[in-house]
Amino acid sequence: MIKYEKVYVSVEIKVDTQGYENLLSLEWEDGRIFFIDKTLSERMSPPAHVGAVLTKRYDVVIEGRERTLYRETTTNRWFVEKPLII
Amino acid sequence: MRTILHSDLNNFYASVECLRNPEIRDKPVIVVGSKEDRHGIVLAKNSIAKKAGVKTGDVYWEAAVKCGKNIVEVKADFSTYLQVSRAVRKIYEDYTDRIEAYGIDECWLDVTASAKVFGSGEEIAHTIRRRVKEELGLTVSIGVSWNKIFSKLGSDMKKPDAVTVITPENYKQTVWPLPVEELLYVAKATKQKLNRMGIYSIGQLALSDENAVAQRLGKWGNYLHAFANGTDLSKVVKVDEEQNVKSIGNSLTVYRDLKNNDDVKTVIYLLADSVSARMRESGLNRALTVHINARSADLQSYHKQGKTSRPTGNVREIAELAFKLFREIYPWEEKVRSLGVSVSDFYFGPEQLDFFGTVSADERMGNLNEAIDKIRRKYGNNVIQLAIVKKDPRLAGLDVKGEHVIHPYSFFRH
């Protein structure tokens, strides 16, 4: 069975002169930095497995693989759903 | 013909709590207000608790008996509910600017004009329903009709996550068989009066003699007769957060239901005192309009506003007008559960003196208030209070100024 855990992460964002945000990288809980190659989409959407309200979902490509990040719009904290096999 | 939607967020507070904490989703969840002073009155529940028989207004232990030990009790977090409610409203705003909030979890939307752009009322309703679910993870049920009353009835018919359309062709089959107490404003006492006239369904009310109903119920009889026939013409009034900012108000759910005018007067004074202090704090010293909101024990809302005889920030003037308005609208069929007093239409111009008033009395009152404010800033809100409030020691112990409670407005707001 897979269980999901909510893990808050640091993200690096560049805001351009037009006010657009570009996601550059995220720092995993163990300190490793992963570069975000591309943001595929962003939209309001609740996470599938963990608790949160008013979240924005970002589908991104990290090292060639599709991953999903969430931003709590009320707190501006970012998190991922970390799968745990139990 | 108009196209009006009524959108109702299903089990709103409880749904937000389940989103925040998915582990409780499969258990009976109740959301309670302040535990200390009302012994945890149930403000909302999820569908599991509802199935177990929990009703809004139950005391915590009653709900616990009904649900067993699995029950999850969450304290209400109004600021989050308000944020979520605003996010839902943002979705509505993509389809119309004619949005009237009815409490925190219900809205009427007049989409008559936008139906040409976004499709029929039913199509818009489904789009909104889908978006609220996908974007926020909540479900709504929406009623679509040509008047506010039928659209509200429609939103109750199928839920959660559903759309019900009530048309001139089908309302006699869909609305008329419903029991008469489903109509807005038909509470227990009104229901009994109608029942005694042999009126049990909305259809029977619609077909009854309007004058006979009016004789029994007064002007409410005429309103209800129009409601039942779908001829209610009340407009969807733009009501948004902006309007709340333009007023200063306080409301309070008291630790016991208020059973007579004296009780109500005491609470109104308590609220007016806090409103007046907050007006002075905000530099909005004088207002022209006073509003009273009352909620009965069976959760019907009553609202009325009135003009002051002159711009005022005086506790007694606010309280007395609020009390007068209360007496005009409250039918006293049930005890009062909560009251709200607010002021709006702030006045910044030169003061025109009341012909019979005197300047010196006003000045004295101004000095008095200034002194009271100073004492309160230094020693706390409750160290100096109006004598009328002291009649009930538990009331005197409440610090209203901090409280923040959200209530639906009355249907007849103007």
CSV table of N, CA and C in Angstrom, one decimal, chain A residues 3-4 6 43-55 73-75, chain B residues 16-23 25 80 83-84 87 133-138:
chain,number,residue,atom,x,y,z
A,3,LYS,N,1.2,5.2,0.9
A,3,LYS,CA,0.7,6.3,1.7
A,3,LYS,C,1.4,7.6,1.4
A,4,TYR,N,0.7,8.7,1.5
A,4,TYR,CA,1.4,9.9,1.1
A,4,TYR,C,1.6,10.8,2.3
A,6,LYS,N,2.9,14.8,3.5
A,6,LYS,CA,3.0,16.2,3.0
A,6,LYS,C,4.4,16.7,3.4
A,43,ARG,N,-2.4,25.6,-12.1
A,43,ARG,CA,-3.9,25.9,-12.0
A,43,ARG,C,-4.3,25.6,-10.5
A,44,MET,N,-5.4,26.2,-10.1
A,44,MET,CA,-5.9,25.9,-8.8
A,44,MET,C,-6.4,24.4,-8.8
A,45,SER,N,-5.9,23.7,-7.8
A,45,SER,CA,-6.3,22.3,-7.7
A,45,SER,C,-5.9,21.7,-6.3
A,46,PRO,N,-6.8,21.0,-5.7
A,46,PRO,CA,-6.4,20.4,-4.4
A,46,PRO,C,-5.5,19.2,-4.6
A,47,PRO,N,-4.6,18.9,-3.6
A,47,PRO,CA,-3.8,17.7,-3.7
A,47,PRO,C,-4.7,16.5,-3.6
A,48,ALA,N,-4.2,15.4,-4.3
A,48,ALA,CA,-5.0,14.2,-4.3
A,48,ALA,C,-5.0,13.4,-3.0
A,49,HIS,N,-3.9,13.5,-2.3
A,49,HIS,CA,-3.7,12.6,-1.1
A,49,HIS,C,-3.6,13.2,0.2
A,50,VAL,N,-3.1,14.5,0.3
A,50,VAL,CA,-2.8,15.0,1.6
A,50,VAL,C,-3.7,16.2,1.9
A,51,GLY,N,-3.7,16.7,3.1
A,51,GLY,CA,-4.6,17.8,3.5
A,51,GLY,C,-4.1,19.2,3.1
A,52,ALA,N,-4.9,20.0,2.5
A,52,ALA,CA,-4.6,21.4,2.3
A,52,ALA,C,-5.8,22.1,1.7
A,53,VAL,N,-5.9,23.4,2.0
A,53,VAL,CA,-7.0,24.2,1.3
A,53,VAL,C,-6.4,25.2,0.4
A,54,LEU,N,-7.1,25.6,-0.6
A,54,LEU,CA,-6.7,26.6,-1.6
A,54,LEU,C,-5.3,26.5,-2.1
A,55,THR,N,-5.1,25.4,-2.8
A,55,THR,CA,-3.7,25.1,-3.3
A,55,THR,C,-3.7,25.3,-4.8
A,73,THR,N,-2.0,28.8,-1.3
A,73,THR,CA,-2.1,30.2,-1.6
A,73,THR,C,-2.4,31.1,-0.4
A,74,THR,N,-2.9,30.4,0.7
A,74,THR,CA,-3.1,31.2,1.9
A,74,THR,C,-1.9,31.5,2.7
A,75,THR,N,-0.9,30.6,2.6
A,75,THR,CA,0.3,30.7,3.4
A,75,THR,C,1.6,31.0,2.6
B,16,VAL,N,-14.5,21.8,4.4
B,16,VAL,CA,-13.2,22.5,4.4
B,16,VAL,C,-12.3,21.8,5.4
B,17,GLU,N,-12.9,21.4,6.5
B,17,GLU,CA,-12.1,20.7,7.6
B,17,GLU,C,-11.6,19.3,7.0
B,18,CYS,N,-12.4,18.7,6.2
B,18,CYS,CA,-12.0,17.4,5.6
B,18,CYS,C,-11.0,17.5,4.6
B,19,LEU,N,-11.0,18.7,3.9
B,19,LEU,CA,-10.0,18.9,2.9
B,19,LEU,C,-8.6,19.1,3.6
B,20,ARG,N,-8.7,19.8,4.7
B,20,ARG,CA,-7.5,20.2,5.4
B,20,ARG,C,-6.9,18.9,6.1
B,21,ASN,N,-7.8,18.0,6.4
B,21,ASN,CA,-7.4,16.8,7.2
B,21,ASN,C,-8.1,15.6,6.6
B,22,PRO,N,-7.6,15.0,5.5
B,22,PRO,CA,-8.4,14.0,4.8
B,22,PRO,C,-8.6,12.7,5.7
B,23,GLU,N,-7.8,12.5,6.8
B,23,GLU,CA,-8.0,11.3,7.6
B,23,GLU,C,-9.4,11.3,8.3
B,25,ARG,N,-12.1,12.2,7.0
B,25,ARG,CA,-13.2,12.2,6.0
B,25,ARG,C,-14.2,11.1,6.2
B,80,THR,N,-10.4,31.0,7.7
B,80,THR,CA,-10.2,30.1,6.6
B,80,THR,C,-11.5,29.9,5.7
B,83,GLN,N,-11.8,32.8,3.5
B,83,GLN,CA,-10.9,32.8,2.4
B,83,GLN,C,-11.4,31.8,1.3
B,84,VAL,N,-11.9,30.7,1.7
B,84,VAL,CA,-12.3,29.7,0.7
B,84,VAL,C,-13.6,30.2,0.1
B,87,ALA,N,-12.7,32.5,-2.6
B,87,ALA,CA,-12.1,31.8,-3.8
B,87,ALA,C,-13.3,31.3,-4.6
B,133,LYS,N,-15.3,22.0,-7.9
B,133,LYS,CA,-14.8,20.6,-7.5
B,133,LYS,C,-13.4,20.5,-7.9
B,134,GLU,N,-13.1,20.8,-9.2
B,134,GLU,CA,-11.7,20.6,-9.7
B,134,GLU,C,-10.7,21.5,-9.1
B,135,GLU,N,-11.1,22.8,-8.9
B,135,GLU,CA,-10.1,23.8,-8.5
B,135,GLU,C,-10.0,23.9,-7.0
B,136,LEU,N,-11.1,23.6,-6.3
B,136,LEU,CA,-11.1,23.8,-4.8
B,136,LEU,C,-11.3,22.5,-4.0
B,137,GLY,N,-11.8,21.5,-4.7
B,137,GLY,CA,-12.0,20.2,-4.0
B,137,GLY,C,-13.3,20.2,-3.2
B,138,LEU,N,-14.2,21.2,-3.5
B,138,LEU,CA,-15.5,21.2,-2.7
B,138,LEU,C,-16.6,20.9,-3.7
